[in-house]
Short mmCIF file of C-alpha atoms in Angstrom, two decimals:
data_model
loop_
_atom_site.label_atom_id
_atom_site.label_comp_id
_atom_site.label_asym_id
_atom_site.label_seq_id
_atom_site.Cartn_x
_atom_site.Cartn_y
_atom_site.Cartn_z
CA MET A 28 -9.48 -17.49 -15.80
CA GLU A 29 -10.70 -20.59 -17.80
CA THR A 30 -13.48 -20.70 -15.43
CA HIS A 31 -15.43 -19.06 -13.12
CA GLU A 32 -17.61 -19.73 -9.83
CA ASN A 33 -21.66 -20.18 -10.05
CA SER A 34 -22.81 -16.78 -8.69
CA PHE A 35 -24.81 -19.01 -6.61
CA ASP A 36 -22.01 -20.76 -5.13
CA LEU A 37 -20.17 -17.20 -4.39
CA ALA A 38 -22.96 -16.22 -3.04
CA SER A 39 -23.45 -18.70 -0.73
CA SER A 40 -20.12 -19.06 0.69
CA TYR A 41 -19.55 -15.63 0.80
CA ARG A 42 -23.18 -15.38 2.88
CA GLU A 43 -20.90 -18.24 5.10
CA LYS A 44 -17.80 -16.74 4.97
CA LEU A 45 -19.22 -13.50 6.02
CA LYS A 46 -20.09 -14.96 10.17
CA HIS A 47 -16.69 -16.17 10.73
CA ILE A 48 -14.42 -12.56 9.84
CA GLN A 49 -12.50 -11.17 12.52
CA ASP A 50 -12.01 -7.53 12.17
CA LEU A 51 -8.80 -6.87 9.69
CA THR A 52 -9.29 -10.01 7.52
CA PRO A 53 -5.95 -11.22 6.67
CA ILE A 54 -4.11 -9.72 3.01
CA ASP A 55 -3.46 -13.44 2.28
CA GLU A 56 -7.68 -14.90 2.60
CA PRO A 57 -9.80 -12.55 0.87
CA LEU A 58 -13.64 -13.50 1.07
CA ILE A 59 -13.42 -14.01 -2.71
CA THR A 60 -10.53 -16.21 -4.50
CA TRP A 61 -11.67 -17.54 -7.67
CA ASP A 62 -10.69 -20.87 -7.16
CA GLY A 63 -7.49 -20.32 -5.77
CA HIS A 64 -5.12 -18.18 -8.22
CA ARG A 65 -3.12 -15.66 -6.60
CA GLY A 66 -1.49 -12.92 -8.67
CA LYS A 67 2.62 -10.97 -7.22
CA SER A 68 2.44 -9.82 -3.19
CA PRO A 69 3.19 -6.97 -2.25
CA ARG A 70 5.36 -8.40 -0.33
CA GLU A 71 7.37 -8.19 -3.15
CA TYR A 72 7.63 -4.73 -3.99
CA LEU A 73 6.37 -3.27 -0.68
CA LYS A 74 10.04 -1.71 0.35
CA PRO A 75 9.68 1.76 3.12
CA PRO A 76 11.39 4.64 0.91
CA VAL A 77 12.49 6.13 4.03
CA ILE A 78 12.92 5.30 7.77
CA PRO A 79 9.40 5.16 8.37
CA TYR A 80 7.73 7.26 10.73
CA GLY A 81 6.25 5.63 14.03
CA ARG A 82 6.16 2.29 16.58
CA GLU A 83 3.23 1.54 15.22
CA VAL A 84 3.82 1.98 10.89
CA GLY A 85 7.13 0.22 11.42
CA LEU A 86 5.80 -2.92 13.11
CA TRP A 87 2.53 -2.91 10.07
CA GLN A 88 5.87 -2.90 7.57
CA ASN A 89 7.50 -6.36 9.39
CA ASP A 90 3.79 -7.86 10.05
CA LEU A 91 3.04 -7.49 6.50
CA THR A 92 6.70 -9.16 5.11
CA GLY A 93 7.58 -11.44 7.90
CA THR A 94 11.06 -9.83 8.86
CA ARG A 95 12.58 -7.32 11.23
CA ASP A 96 13.73 -5.34 8.06
CA VAL A 97 12.62 -2.29 9.91
CA THR A 98 15.21 -2.44 12.93
CA MET A 99 14.59 2.37 13.42
CA ILE A 100 11.78 4.42 13.19
CA GLN A 101 11.31 8.44 12.50
CA ASP A 102 10.17 9.28 15.76
CA GLY A 103 9.99 12.88 15.40
CA ARG A 104 8.04 15.01 13.07
CA ARG A 105 10.28 17.56 10.31
CA ILE A 106 8.01 19.96 9.69
CA PRO A 107 4.95 20.62 12.47
CA LEU A 108 1.48 19.74 12.23
CA LEU A 109 0.14 22.93 10.40
CA ARG A 110 -2.80 22.59 14.16
CA GLN A 111 -2.90 20.38 16.40
CA ASP A 112 -4.72 16.60 14.52
CA ALA A 113 -4.28 18.01 11.17
CA THR A 114 -5.38 16.24 8.83
CA THR A 115 -3.11 15.41 5.57
CA MET A 116 -4.28 15.40 2.08
CA VAL A 117 -1.90 14.02 -0.80
CA LEU A 118 -2.45 14.23 -4.61
CA ILE A 119 -0.91 12.72 -7.81
CA PHE A 120 -0.66 14.37 -11.28
CA TYR A 121 1.51 13.02 -13.78
CA PRO A 122 0.83 14.58 -17.34
CA ARG A 123 -1.16 12.28 -19.90
CA PRO A 124 1.42 12.17 -22.93
CA ASP A 125 -0.82 12.54 -25.17
CA GLN A 126 -1.47 16.11 -24.73
CA ALA A 127 -2.72 16.74 -28.38
CA ASP A 128 -5.31 13.84 -28.83
CA ALA A 129 -6.93 14.71 -24.25
CA ARG A 130 -9.68 16.69 -23.76
CA PRO A 131 -9.87 20.36 -22.49
CA ILE A 132 -10.54 19.13 -19.06
CA HIS A 133 -7.37 16.15 -19.02
CA GLN A 134 -5.06 18.63 -20.45
CA SER A 135 -2.34 19.92 -17.86
CA ALA A 136 -4.15 23.27 -17.74
CA SER A 137 -6.98 22.57 -16.25
CA TYR A 138 -5.35 19.99 -13.80
CA LEU A 139 -2.61 23.30 -12.72
CA LYS A 140 -5.80 25.53 -12.53
CA ARG A 141 -7.27 22.72 -10.01
CA ILE A 142 -4.14 22.25 -8.25
CA ARG A 143 -3.74 25.78 -7.27
CA ARG A 144 -7.33 26.01 -6.12
CA ILE A 145 -6.29 22.51 -3.75
CA ALA A 146 -3.16 24.88 -2.84
CA GLU A 147 -5.67 27.61 -1.82
CA MET A 148 -6.89 26.01 0.79
CA GLY A 149 -4.18 26.27 2.62
CA GLU A 150 -4.09 22.90 4.12
CA GLN A 151 -1.39 20.35 4.91
CA THR A 152 -0.45 18.74 1.51
CA ILE A 153 1.73 16.23 -0.01
CA LEU A 154 2.27 16.35 -3.63
CA TYR A 155 4.05 13.48 -5.79
CA VAL A 156 4.46 14.66 -9.69
CA PRO A 157 7.80 14.30 -12.23
CA PRO A 158 10.66 15.82 -11.50
CA GLU A 159 10.10 18.43 -14.43
CA LEU A 160 7.22 20.21 -12.89
CA THR A 161 8.41 20.76 -9.37
CA GLU A 162 9.34 24.44 -9.45
CA THR A 163 5.35 24.91 -11.10
CA ILE A 164 4.29 22.91 -8.22
CA ARG A 165 6.28 24.69 -6.16
CA ALA A 166 5.63 28.30 -6.96
CA MET A 167 1.98 28.28 -6.43
CA ARG A 168 2.26 27.73 -2.51
CA PRO A 169 6.32 27.84 -1.28
CA ASP A 170 5.92 26.96 2.23
CA PRO A 171 6.66 23.73 4.41
CA HIS A 172 3.27 22.28 4.27
CA TRP A 173 2.86 22.18 0.39
CA TYR A 174 5.54 19.72 0.32
CA ILE A 175 6.36 17.73 -3.20
CA ILE A 176 7.65 14.21 -3.73
CA ASP A 177 9.60 13.66 -6.99
CA SER A 178 11.23 11.37 -7.07
CA PHE A 179 9.47 8.57 -9.91
CA ALA A 180 10.81 10.31 -13.35
CA THR A 181 7.45 8.55 -14.39
CA VAL A 182 3.82 6.80 -13.31
CA TRP A 183 5.60 3.59 -14.79
CA ASP A 184 8.91 3.69 -11.83
CA ILE A 185 6.24 4.04 -9.30
CA PRO A 186 6.43 0.21 -7.71
CA THR A 187 2.92 -1.14 -8.50
CA ASN A 188 3.61 0.04 -12.18
CA HIS A 189 6.58 -0.91 -13.08
CA TYR A 190 5.11 -4.64 -13.61
CA GLN A 191 1.78 -3.53 -15.28
CA ARG A 192 3.08 -1.56 -18.42
CA ASP A 193 2.29 -4.49 -20.62
CA ASN A 194 -0.89 -4.93 -18.80
CA PHE A 195 -1.97 -1.40 -18.48
CA ALA A 196 -1.18 -1.24 -22.40
CA ASN A 197 -2.31 -4.93 -23.94
CA LYS A 198 -4.09 -7.18 -21.85
CA GLN A 199 -6.55 -4.65 -20.34
CA PRO A 200 -7.64 -2.46 -23.13
CA LYS A 201 -8.20 -6.28 -24.92
CA LEU A 202 -10.08 -7.02 -21.54
CA PHE A 203 -12.02 -3.98 -21.94
CA GLN A 204 -12.82 -4.33 -25.25
CA GLU A 205 -14.55 -8.30 -24.48
CA PHE A 206 -17.55 -6.28 -21.87
CA ASP A 207 -21.07 -7.51 -22.51
CA GLY A 208 -24.56 -7.55 -21.71
CA TYR A 209 -24.39 -3.50 -21.32
CA SER A 210 -26.74 -1.05 -23.17
CA ASP A 211 -27.80 2.67 -23.19
CA ALA A 212 -30.50 1.69 -20.35
CA ASP A 213 -26.98 0.98 -18.13
CA GLY A 214 -26.91 4.24 -17.81
CA GLU A 215 -23.87 5.88 -15.48
CA LEU A 216 -22.69 1.85 -15.40
CA LYS A 217 -22.00 1.78 -19.05
CA PRO A 218 -18.30 1.38 -19.99
CA VAL A 219 -16.71 4.63 -21.13
CA ASP A 220 -14.27 4.30 -23.57
CA ARG A 221 -11.97 7.07 -22.95
CA TYR A 222 -10.79 6.69 -20.01
CA ASN A 223 -9.61 2.30 -20.94
CA ARG A 224 -5.93 4.31 -21.29
CA ALA A 225 -2.15 3.30 -20.21
CA HIS A 226 -1.91 6.39 -18.57
CA HIS A 227 -4.66 6.46 -17.16
CA SER A 228 -4.44 3.04 -15.35
CA ALA A 229 -1.10 4.14 -14.79
CA VAL A 230 -2.30 6.90 -12.40
CA CYS A 231 -5.48 4.91 -11.38
CA ASN A 232 -3.61 1.76 -10.11
CA ALA A 233 -1.11 4.67 -7.77
CA LYS A 234 -3.49 6.04 -5.45
CA ALA A 235 -3.13 3.11 -3.29
CA TYR A 236 1.32 3.40 -3.26
CA ILE A 237 1.24 7.31 -3.04
CA MET A 238 -0.50 6.33 0.18
CA TYR A 239 1.67 3.92 1.54
CA ASP A 240 4.25 5.65 0.56
CA ALA A 241 2.55 8.57 1.98
CA VAL A 242 1.99 7.41 5.44
CA MET A 243 5.44 5.20 5.62
CA ARG A 244 7.14 8.90 4.88
CA ASN A 245 4.90 11.25 7.55
CA PRO A 246 6.94 14.86 7.22
CA PHE A 247 4.18 16.67 9.82
CA GLY A 248 3.30 13.50 11.53
CA SER A 249 0.44 13.35 10.98
CA ASP A 250 -2.49 10.40 11.70
CA ARG A 251 -5.34 11.46 10.04
CA TRP A 252 -4.66 11.45 5.71
CA MET A 253 -7.43 12.68 3.49
CA TYR A 254 -6.58 11.37 -0.43
CA VAL A 255 -7.59 13.43 -3.27
CA ASP A 256 -7.84 13.41 -7.45
CA ALA A 257 -5.44 16.35 -8.34
CA GLY A 258 -8.67 17.57 -10.14
CA PHE A 259 -11.62 17.21 -8.31
CA LEU A 260 -12.63 20.88 -8.64
CA PHE A 261 -13.72 20.76 -11.53
CA ASP A 262 -14.29 24.07 -13.44
CA ASP A 263 -17.89 24.18 -13.74
CA GLY A 264 -18.17 23.74 -9.74
CA PRO A 265 -20.47 25.24 -6.99
CA LYS A 266 -19.85 28.95 -7.25
CA ASP A 267 -19.76 30.82 -3.86
CA VAL A 268 -21.92 33.95 -2.76
CA ASP A 269 -18.87 35.88 -4.45
CA GLY A 270 -18.87 34.33 -7.50
CA MET A 271 -15.85 31.81 -6.50
CA ILE A 272 -15.84 28.78 -7.55
CA TRP A 273 -15.60 26.00 -4.96
CA GLY A 274 -15.79 29.24 -2.55
CA ASP A 275 -17.22 27.63 0.65
CA LEU A 276 -14.63 24.69 0.03
CA ILE A 277 -11.17 26.80 0.03
CA LYS A 278 -13.02 29.56 2.57
CA SER A 279 -13.83 27.12 4.82
CA GLY A 280 -11.17 24.41 4.87
CA LEU A 281 -10.68 21.10 6.32
CA ASP A 282 -12.64 20.12 9.50
CA ASP A 283 -10.43 17.50 11.15
CA ALA A 284 -12.94 17.31 13.99
CA LYS A 285 -15.37 15.00 10.42
CA VAL A 286 -12.34 13.90 9.55
CA GLY A 287 -12.05 12.26 13.06
CA ARG A 288 -15.06 11.39 12.69
CA ALA A 289 -14.52 8.94 10.09
CA ILE A 290 -11.75 7.10 10.76
CA ARG A 291 -13.93 6.29 14.67
CA VAL A 292 -15.76 3.84 11.52
CA SER A 293 -13.00 3.08 9.66
CA GLY A 294 -10.40 2.89 12.66
CA ASP A 295 -6.84 0.93 11.77
CA THR A 296 -8.87 -1.89 8.98
CA GLY A 297 -9.60 0.12 6.27
CA VAL A 298 -11.00 5.06 4.78
CA VAL A 299 -13.95 5.68 3.87
CA MET A 300 -14.89 6.67 0.62
CA GLY A 301 -18.07 7.76 -1.61
CA GLU A 302 -20.15 6.09 -3.50
CA TYR A 303 -21.97 6.64 -5.99
CA SER A 304 -25.72 7.14 -7.15
CA HIS A 305 -26.44 3.59 -8.00
CA ARG A 306 -30.12 5.31 -9.78
CA ASP A 307 -28.62 2.53 -12.24
CA GLY A 308 -29.12 -0.63 -10.72
CA CYS A 309 -26.24 -2.15 -8.13
CA PRO A 310 -25.90 -5.72 -7.76
CA ASP A 311 -25.50 -8.02 -5.09
CA ILE A 312 -23.54 -10.85 -4.03
CA SER A 313 -25.49 -12.92 -6.57
CA ASN A 314 -25.03 -11.59 -9.74
CA GLU A 315 -22.35 -12.63 -11.56
CA CYS A 316 -20.08 -9.24 -12.56
CA TRP A 317 -18.29 -10.96 -9.61
CA THR A 318 -17.43 -14.22 -11.09
CA ASN A 319 -18.24 -13.76 -14.91
CA PRO A 320 -14.73 -11.14 -16.19
CA LYS A 321 -17.48 -9.42 -19.30
CA ARG A 322 -19.48 -8.64 -16.47
CA THR A 323 -17.17 -6.69 -13.83
CA TRP A 324 -18.45 -3.38 -15.58
CA ARG A 325 -20.99 -3.47 -12.81
CA GLY A 326 -18.90 -3.92 -9.77
CA ARG A 327 -18.69 -0.35 -10.21
CA GLN A 328 -20.23 1.81 -6.88
CA PHE A 329 -17.37 3.94 -5.47
CA ILE A 330 -15.80 7.26 -6.42
CA ALA A 331 -12.65 6.81 -5.08
CA ASN A 332 -11.93 10.42 -6.10
CA VAL A 333 -11.64 11.46 -1.90
CA TYR A 334 -11.27 9.27 0.66
CA VAL A 335 -10.23 9.67 4.34
CA GLY A 336 -8.14 7.15 6.78
CA SER A 337 -6.09 6.61 9.45
CA SER A 338 -2.29 5.57 9.10
CA LEU A 339 -2.54 1.63 9.38
CA GLY A 340 -6.53 2.22 7.97
CA MET A 341 -4.35 3.85 4.76
CA LEU A 342 -1.81 0.69 5.18
CA ASN A 343 -4.41 -1.68 5.84
CA TYR A 344 -6.65 0.02 2.74
CA SER A 345 -3.69 -0.19 0.28
CA VAL A 346 -2.44 -2.68 0.56
CA ARG A 347 -5.48 -5.30 0.28
CA PHE A 348 -6.34 -3.01 -2.97
CA MET A 349 -2.76 -4.12 -4.34
CA GLN A 350 -2.95 -7.29 -3.47
CA THR A 351 -7.05 -7.29 -5.74
CA VAL A 352 -5.23 -5.97 -8.46
CA ASP A 353 -2.72 -8.48 -8.67
CA ASP A 354 -5.24 -11.14 -8.09
CA MET A 355 -7.08 -10.24 -10.82
CA ASP A 356 -5.01 -9.55 -13.15
CA ALA A 357 -4.08 -12.88 -12.39
CA ASN A 358 -7.43 -14.00 -13.23
CA GLY A 359 -8.53 -12.19 -16.29
CA LEU A 360 -10.52 -9.23 -14.66
CA TYR A 361 -10.18 -5.86 -15.84
CA THR A 362 -8.07 -3.46 -12.98
CA GLY A 363 -7.56 -0.95 -15.90
CA ARG A 364 -9.72 1.86 -13.45
CA GLU A 365 -9.23 1.59 -9.75
CA GLU A 366 -13.04 2.18 -9.50
CA PHE A 367 -13.35 -1.65 -11.40
CA VAL A 368 -11.37 -3.07 -7.98
CA VAL A 369 -12.66 -0.58 -5.47
CA ALA A 370 -16.34 -3.31 -4.67
CA PHE A 371 -14.00 -6.78 -4.15
CA VAL A 372 -11.90 -4.52 -2.17
CA ALA A 373 -14.36 -3.92 0.10
CA LEU A 374 -16.34 -7.99 -0.74
CA ARG A 375 -12.75 -9.34 -0.09
CA TYR A 376 -11.96 -7.94 3.35
CA PRO A 377 -14.24 -6.24 5.32
CA ASN A 378 -13.81 -3.47 7.45
CA SER A 379 -10.91 -2.62 4.47
CA VAL A 380 -14.51 0.14 3.02
CA PHE A 381 -16.58 1.98 4.40
CA SER A 382 -19.08 4.39 2.46
CA ILE A 383 -20.56 7.99 2.81
CA PRO A 384 -23.85 6.83 0.35
CA TRP A 385 -24.66 10.15 -2.67
CA PHE A 386 -27.14 11.70 -1.71
CA PRO A 387 -27.55 15.46 -3.46
CA LEU A 388 -26.09 18.49 -1.45
CA PRO A 389 -27.82 21.93 -0.73
CA PRO A 390 -28.65 23.13 -4.35
CA ARG A 391 -25.75 25.89 -3.87
CA LEU A 392 -23.94 23.82 -3.52
CA ASP A 393 -24.49 20.79 -6.14
CA TYR A 394 -23.82 20.69 -9.24
CA ARG A 395 -24.55 17.96 -11.66
CA TRP A 396 -21.15 15.85 -11.16
CA GLN A 397 -21.36 16.73 -7.45
CA PHE A 398 -20.24 14.11 -4.87
CA PRO A 399 -20.46 14.88 -1.06
CA GLY A 400 -16.95 13.58 -0.78
CA LYS A 401 -15.82 16.88 -2.01
CA MET A 402 -18.04 19.37 0.15
CA VAL A 403 -18.28 17.08 3.67
CA PHE A 404 -15.39 17.12 6.14
CA SER A 405 -15.15 20.96 5.79
CA ARG A 406 -16.10 22.85 8.24
CA HIS A 407 -18.57 24.63 5.58
CA GLY A 408 -22.18 24.20 7.19
CA GLY A 409 -20.54 23.69 10.43
CA PRO A 410 -19.56 21.46 12.61
CA ARG A 411 -23.58 19.40 12.35
CA SER A 412 -23.22 19.06 9.20
CA VAL A 413 -21.50 15.13 8.86
CA PRO A 414 -22.40 12.86 5.89
CA PRO A 415 -24.12 9.31 6.90
CA ILE A 416 -21.13 6.74 6.27
CA VAL A 417 -22.42 2.48 6.08
CA ASP A 418 -20.74 -0.94 6.16
CA PRO A 419 -21.41 -1.65 2.69
CA ILE A 420 -21.14 -4.70 2.38
CA SER A 421 -24.81 -4.91 4.82
CA THR A 422 -26.28 -1.76 2.71
CA LEU A 423 -25.52 -3.10 -1.04
CA TYR A 424 -24.51 -6.26 -1.47
CA VAL A 425 -25.47 -8.69 1.12
CA HIS A 426 -28.20 -7.29 3.33
CA ASP A 427 -28.60 -9.82 6.18
CA TYR A 428 -24.87 -9.07 7.45
CA LYS A 429 -25.25 -7.50 10.52
CA PRO A 430 -21.81 -5.22 10.81
CA SER A 431 -19.43 -4.88 13.51
CA ARG A 432 -19.43 -1.89 13.54
CA LYS A 433 -22.43 0.93 13.44
CA GLY A 434 -23.01 3.20 10.97
CA LEU A 435 -23.41 7.17 11.08
CA PRO A 436 -26.48 8.98 10.55
CA ALA A 437 -26.19 12.73 8.65
CA GLY A 438 -26.45 15.60 9.93
CA GLY A 439 -26.83 19.34 9.72
CA ILE A 440 -27.55 20.85 5.90
CA TYR A 441 -26.36 16.96 4.55
CA VAL A 442 -30.33 15.68 5.58
CA THR A 443 -31.74 14.90 2.92
CA SER A 444 -35.74 13.65 2.34
CA GLN A 445 -37.02 12.10 -1.02
CA LYS A 446 -38.19 15.55 -2.38
CA ASP A 447 -34.44 17.03 -2.01
CA TYR A 448 -33.55 13.48 -4.34
CA ASP A 449 -36.69 13.72 -6.98
CA GLU A 450 -35.72 17.64 -7.51
CA TRP A 451 -31.87 16.62 -7.93
CA GLU A 452 -33.30 14.85 -11.15
CA VAL A 453 -35.68 17.71 -12.46
CA ARG A 454 -32.53 20.24 -11.73
CA HIS A 455 -30.37 18.41 -13.81
CA GLY A 456 -33.01 17.32 -16.48
CA LEU A 457 -32.97 13.01 -15.32
CA THR A 458 -36.63 13.70 -14.91
CA THR A 459 -39.57 15.32 -15.59
CA PRO A 460 -41.43 17.62 -12.64
CA LYS A 461 -43.93 14.93 -10.56
CA ASP A 462 -47.50 16.38 -10.94
CA ASN A 463 -49.29 17.85 -8.12
#
C-alpha cells in the first residue's frame, strides 16, 4: 500500500458508515477499504467439497458465487447427533516441519497429548489432519463422533493456502520486520517473532477454511459449532479436585444451551470469541494502526483459540475473514497470524464478531495463560454460570456506537469484581499487593 488513509479521516468516515449498516454487511462492501484496493475474492476458490448439507447452506453458497452451481443438497444426517442440539467441535493439526527447532510446547508429542484430552471430552468432533496421522488420531477414540478429514496432504493444499506460500514464506516475514513504534512497555501487544513462520501462518489462515469445509460436509447435521485450537488444553492447565489437568472441563463436557445462548447474539451473521485482557492498552477507531502497515500490531484484541457460531454464522464470518486477508494482502498489511486480522474483520463487517471480554476465572480454574473461552461453554459451574457477551465495536473501538443487538451479562461463577482483577494481577506476579 503506497499511501494510506489519514487515521482521522478513517475514523470520521467509519462513524458515518456505521449509521447505515444493515444486519449483515455484504462481503463486497466492507466499511474499511484502504482507498478501494481489493484483493482476490473467496468466490475464486471456495467450492463445496461435497454436496452441501442443508437447504440454507446450499442457498448461501449460491448467493456467495452468484450462480446456481449447488443444485442438490444432503437432507439427512449420515451420523446421528450425539444428543439433541449437540455442538460440533472442529480443529486442525498439521505438525511443524522443523520439529528439531520447535520449543517442546510446539512439538508434535505435546500436541498429540493435548488432542487426546479433547478426545476424552467425548464430544462430537471433526479433525483435519494429514493422512500420515489418521491412524494415530483415530486410535485415540475409535467411534463415529470422532470424525477425521485427511483430504489435504499438506497444510498448503488447503484452498486458502494454496496461493499463499510465497506470501507467508517471504512477504509476510518482511512486513513483520517492518513493524515499528513498539517497546517493552507494550507488554503482550508487542509482536512476538517466534510466531512469524510460514507454516504457523498457514495453519492460522486455515481456520476459516476448515470451518467452511466442516459446515458444508456436516456429517452430524449440526447447527451449533465450536472451533478450538488443537493444542488449547495446555499441559500446565488447572487441575480438578482429583489432580486431573483440565479435569473440570473434560469431565463436565460442553453445555449446548450455553453455546446456544451465545449464538442467539451472533445469529446467522457471525461468531462469538474471546478477547485478550487489554491490560497493555487497546486502540480505538482513531488509531493509526488501522491504516499504517507498520503499526497494525496494535490491532490484536481477539484470541481465536475458541469461537462458536451457527452454521450460517460460521460461514459468514469465515468468508469475511478470507476476504479481509485477501484485501489486507493487496494493501501490504500483515496477515501472517490470524489474530492480526480478526479486529479488521470485526470493524469491516459489523455483526460478524461478538466477543467475551477477558475476565479472571475463579482461582481453581485459573492459570497464567487461561482465557475464559476455554471454560465458559462447559457444564462446569452449572447452567447459570455464563460469560458476558458484547459487540466489541461499541466496547472497544467506537464508544458512542449503539449496537443493534443487546449484549448479555455474566452469571454464576463468572460474575467478577474489581477485587478479582486485582487478586489475579497479584497471583501472577504482575503487581504487588495493595496496602490496606
